[in-house]
Amino acid sequence: MDPEELELVMDDAELSMKKAINHLEVELTKIRAGKANPGMVDGIFVEYYGSPTPVAQVANISILDARTISIQPWEKNMLQAIERAILQANIGITPQNDGNQIRLFLPPLTEERRKELFKKASAEGEQSKVAIRNIRRDAIEEIKRLQKDGLSKDAASDAEESVQQTTNRFIALVDKHLAAKEKEMMAV
């Protein structure tokens, strides 16, 4: 039995859990918290010379104030295409095109909308927890397989405990991200 194989299983599990957290962070930035954030237009693609291109690659995106995003295309002929892409993305904000730039004015969030958005954030958090638990399950199955191949019962038990501690750490990190998002949503 090669001890490096066990180390590889544990490192792989931790790396996968980190990826689940990174995915959660990306998804949470897309959820509007009432404050303007350039990440809100990250998932929007515009037709640029025949190929779908992220808005950030055809325009300068900046924050004018707490509730206003400015999108300044590098080519003026892209204004209509960007405006159309924003409308089609259905992010709940109507773009204002003044002929030079597009402004997105974020309306203040109602209590009902905040709860709706927090439910969405919680659902993302739950998906991350499920992913982390699945990674734990796969790692423990792999440790049990290694035990059948000659890994001692004590080493297997220690490895399972280590995987569980890693899992607990990442689940707590998901909860921390959700608490921060809730605080951000309720602060506005």
GROMACS .gro file of C-alpha atoms in nm:
model
  188
    1MET     CA    1   0.000   0.000   0.000
    2ASP     CA    2   0.143   0.333  -0.113
    3PRO     CA    3   0.094   0.618   0.141
    4GLU     CA    4   0.119   0.869  -0.144
    5GLU     CA    5  -0.204   0.729  -0.290
    6LEU     CA    6  -0.390   0.811   0.033
    7GLU     CA    7  -0.240   1.160   0.036
    8LEU     CA    8  -0.352   1.205  -0.325
    9VAL     CA    9  -0.712   1.109  -0.238
   10MET     CA   10  -0.721   1.364   0.047
   11ASP     CA   11  -0.556   1.642  -0.156
   12ASP     CA   12  -0.794   1.578  -0.445
   13ALA     CA   13  -1.096   1.600  -0.212
   14GLU     CA   14  -0.976   1.931  -0.067
   15LEU     CA   15  -0.905   2.075  -0.413
   16SER     CA   16  -1.252   1.975  -0.534
   17MET     CA   17  -1.410   2.135  -0.225
   18LYS     CA   18  -1.218   2.457  -0.297
   19LYS     CA   19  -1.361   2.454  -0.650
   20ALA     CA   20  -1.713   2.419  -0.505
   21ILE     CA   21  -1.649   2.727  -0.286
   22ASN     CA   22  -1.510   2.925  -0.582
   23HIS     CA   23  -1.821   2.838  -0.783
   24LEU     CA   24  -2.040   2.954  -0.494
   25GLU     CA   25  -1.850   3.285  -0.474
   26VAL     CA   26  -1.902   3.346  -0.847
   27GLU     CA   27  -2.274   3.263  -0.826
   28LEU     CA   28  -2.324   3.485  -0.520
   29THR     CA   29  -2.170   3.788  -0.697
   30LYS     CA   30  -2.429   3.745  -0.974
   31ILE     CA   31  -2.712   3.777  -0.722
   32ARG     CA   32  -2.805   4.141  -0.689
   33ALA     CA   33  -2.781   4.276  -0.334
   34GLY     CA   34  -2.907   4.626  -0.409
   35LYS     CA   35  -2.557   4.765  -0.460
   36ALA     CA   36  -2.412   4.815  -0.806
   37ASN     CA   37  -2.147   4.555  -0.887
   38PRO     CA   38  -1.970   4.507  -1.224
   39GLY     CA   39  -2.002   4.130  -1.172
   40MET     CA   40  -2.376   4.161  -1.234
   41VAL     CA   41  -2.317   4.173  -1.611
   42ASP     CA   42  -2.056   3.894  -1.615
   43GLY     CA   43  -2.292   3.632  -1.752
   44ILE     CA   44  -2.418   3.855  -2.035
   45PHE     CA   45  -2.289   3.786  -2.386
   46VAL     CA   46  -2.325   4.018  -2.683
   47GLU     CA   47  -2.296   3.930  -3.052
   48TYR     CA   48  -1.959   4.075  -3.163
   49TYR     CA   49  -1.858   4.016  -3.525
   50GLY     CA   50  -2.054   3.691  -3.533
   51SER     CA   51  -1.943   3.538  -3.205
   52PRO     CA   52  -2.091   3.565  -2.854
   53THR     CA   53  -1.856   3.776  -2.643
   54PRO     CA   54  -1.880   3.881  -2.276
   55VAL     CA   55  -1.992   4.245  -2.237
   56ALA     CA   56  -1.675   4.316  -2.036
   57GLN     CA   57  -1.468   4.240  -2.351
   58VAL     CA   58  -1.645   4.495  -2.572
   59ALA     CA   59  -1.706   4.775  -2.322
   60ASN     CA   60  -1.570   4.949  -2.015
   61ILE     CA   61  -1.788   4.871  -1.713
   62SER     CA   62  -1.775   5.107  -1.419
   63ILE     CA   63  -1.972   5.196  -1.109
   64LEU     CA   64  -2.099   5.555  -1.104
   65ASP     CA   65  -2.259   5.534  -0.758
   66ALA     CA   66  -2.405   5.275  -0.520
   67ARG     CA   67  -2.697   5.204  -0.757
   68THR     CA   68  -2.566   5.286  -1.106
   69ILE     CA   69  -2.352   5.084  -1.347
   70SER     CA   70  -2.212   5.250  -1.659
   71ILE     CA   71  -2.132   5.047  -1.970
   72GLN     CA   72  -1.923   5.239  -2.223
   73PRO     CA   73  -1.870   5.036  -2.545
   74TRP     CA   74  -1.537   5.074  -2.720
   75GLU     CA   75  -1.720   5.085  -3.052
   76LYS     CA   76  -2.032   5.303  -3.072
   77ASN     CA   77  -2.208   5.057  -3.305
   78MET     CA   78  -2.217   4.807  -3.014
   79LEU     CA   79  -2.463   5.017  -2.806
   80GLN     CA   80  -2.780   4.855  -2.945
   81ALA     CA   81  -2.633   4.504  -2.931
   82ILE     CA   82  -2.533   4.547  -2.565
   83GLU     CA   83  -2.873   4.696  -2.478
   84ARG     CA   84  -3.049   4.401  -2.648
   85ALA     CA   85  -2.824   4.149  -2.468
   86ILE     CA   86  -2.904   4.307  -2.129
   87LEU     CA   87  -3.277   4.298  -2.199
   88GLN     CA   88  -3.256   3.934  -2.311
   89ALA     CA   89  -3.054   3.838  -2.002
   90ASN     CA   90  -3.358   3.938  -1.796
   91ILE     CA   91  -3.158   4.062  -1.494
   92GLY     CA   92  -3.448   4.276  -1.379
   93ILE     CA   93  -3.292   4.608  -1.483
   94THR     CA   94  -3.393   4.813  -1.786
   95PRO     CA   95  -3.089   4.962  -1.963
   96GLN     CA   96  -3.089   5.339  -2.032
   97ASN     CA   97  -2.912   5.417  -2.360
   98ASP     CA   98  -2.814   5.785  -2.406
   99GLY     CA   99  -2.633   5.734  -2.739
  100ASN     CA  100  -2.286   5.724  -2.578
  101GLN     CA  101  -2.318   5.477  -2.296
  102ILE     CA  102  -2.566   5.250  -2.129
  103ARG     CA  103  -2.658   5.306  -1.767
  104LEU     CA  104  -2.816   5.048  -1.543
  105PHE     CA  105  -3.007   5.203  -1.253
  106LEU     CA  106  -3.070   4.951  -0.978
  107PRO     CA  107  -3.403   5.006  -0.810
  108PRO     CA  108  -3.404   4.985  -0.432
  109LEU     CA  109  -3.489   4.634  -0.319
  110THR     CA  110  -3.825   4.571  -0.157
  111GLU     CA  111  -3.838   4.345   0.148
  112GLU     CA  112  -4.011   4.079  -0.062
  113ARG     CA  113  -3.743   4.097  -0.334
  114ARG     CA  114  -3.464   4.073  -0.074
  115LYS     CA  115  -3.620   3.756   0.066
  116GLU     CA  116  -3.655   3.616  -0.286
  117LEU     CA  117  -3.289   3.692  -0.365
  118PHE     CA  118  -3.174   3.547  -0.034
  119LYS     CA  119  -3.369   3.228  -0.112
  120LYS     CA  120  -3.178   3.213  -0.440
  121ALA     CA  121  -2.847   3.265  -0.254
  122SER     CA  122  -2.944   2.996  -0.001
  123ALA     CA  123  -3.023   2.754  -0.284
  124GLU     CA  124  -2.674   2.817  -0.429
  125GLY     CA  125  -2.527   2.754  -0.084
  126GLU     CA  126  -2.721   2.431  -0.050
  127GLN     CA  127  -2.596   2.314  -0.392
  128SER     CA  128  -2.240   2.383  -0.277
  129LYS     CA  129  -2.297   2.186   0.046
  130VAL     CA  130  -2.434   1.892  -0.154
  131ALA     CA  131  -2.130   1.906  -0.385
  132ILE     CA  132  -1.894   1.913  -0.085
  133ARG     CA  133  -2.074   1.617   0.078
  134ASN     CA  134  -2.056   1.422  -0.248
  135ILE     CA  135  -1.681   1.489  -0.263
  136ARG     CA  136  -1.653   1.362   0.097
  137ARG     CA  137  -1.850   1.046   0.008
  138ASP     CA  138  -1.626   0.978  -0.295
  139ALA     CA  139  -1.309   1.031  -0.089
  140ILE     CA  140  -1.430   0.796   0.187
  141GLU     CA  141  -1.524   0.530  -0.071
  142GLU     CA  142  -1.174   0.565  -0.216
  143ILE     CA  143  -1.020   0.527   0.134
  144LYS     CA  144  -1.228   0.210   0.190
  145ARG     CA  145  -1.101   0.077  -0.144
  146LEU     CA  146  -0.743   0.150  -0.036
  147GLN     CA  147  -0.812  -0.030   0.294
  148LYS     CA  148  -0.914  -0.341   0.096
  149ASP     CA  149  -0.584  -0.306  -0.095
  150GLY     CA  150  -0.384  -0.319   0.228
  151LEU     CA  151  -0.421   0.018   0.406
  152SER     CA  152  -0.431  -0.037   0.783
  153LYS     CA  153  -0.761   0.013   0.965
  154ASP     CA  154  -0.606   0.289   1.183
  155ALA     CA  155  -0.470   0.478   0.882
  156ALA     CA  156  -0.806   0.448   0.705
  157SER     CA  157  -0.989   0.568   1.014
  158ASP     CA  158  -0.751   0.866   1.052
  159ALA     CA  159  -0.790   0.952   0.683
  160GLU     CA  160  -1.172   0.938   0.707
  161GLU     CA  161  -1.161   1.165   1.013
  162SER     CA  162  -0.935   1.408   0.825
  163VAL     CA  163  -1.172   1.414   0.525
  164GLN     CA  164  -1.464   1.480   0.763
  165GLN     CA  165  -1.277   1.771   0.926
  166THR     CA  166  -1.203   1.916   0.582
  167THR     CA  167  -1.571   1.876   0.491
  168ASN     CA  168  -1.680   2.052   0.812
  169ARG     CA  169  -1.439   2.339   0.738
  170PHE     CA  170  -1.578   2.390   0.386
  171ILE     CA  171  -1.943   2.360   0.498
  172ALA     CA  172  -1.870   2.632   0.758
  173LEU     CA  173  -1.716   2.843   0.479
  174VAL     CA  174  -2.038   2.810   0.275
  175ASP     CA  175  -2.238   2.928   0.579
  176LYS     CA  176  -1.997   3.220   0.625
  177HIS     CA  177  -2.042   3.328   0.261
  178LEU     CA  178  -2.420   3.306   0.293
  179ALA     CA  179  -2.419   3.509   0.615
  180ALA     CA  180  -2.206   3.778   0.447
  181LYS     CA  181  -2.442   3.787   0.146
  182GLU     CA  182  -2.745   3.814   0.373
  183LYS     CA  183  -2.581   4.099   0.564
  184GLU     CA  184  -2.500   4.272   0.232
  185MET     CA  185  -2.860   4.231   0.113
  186MET     CA  186  -3.016   4.362   0.434
  187ALA     CA  187  -2.775   4.656   0.469
  188VAL     CA  188  -2.908   4.856   0.174
   0.00000   0.00000   0.00000
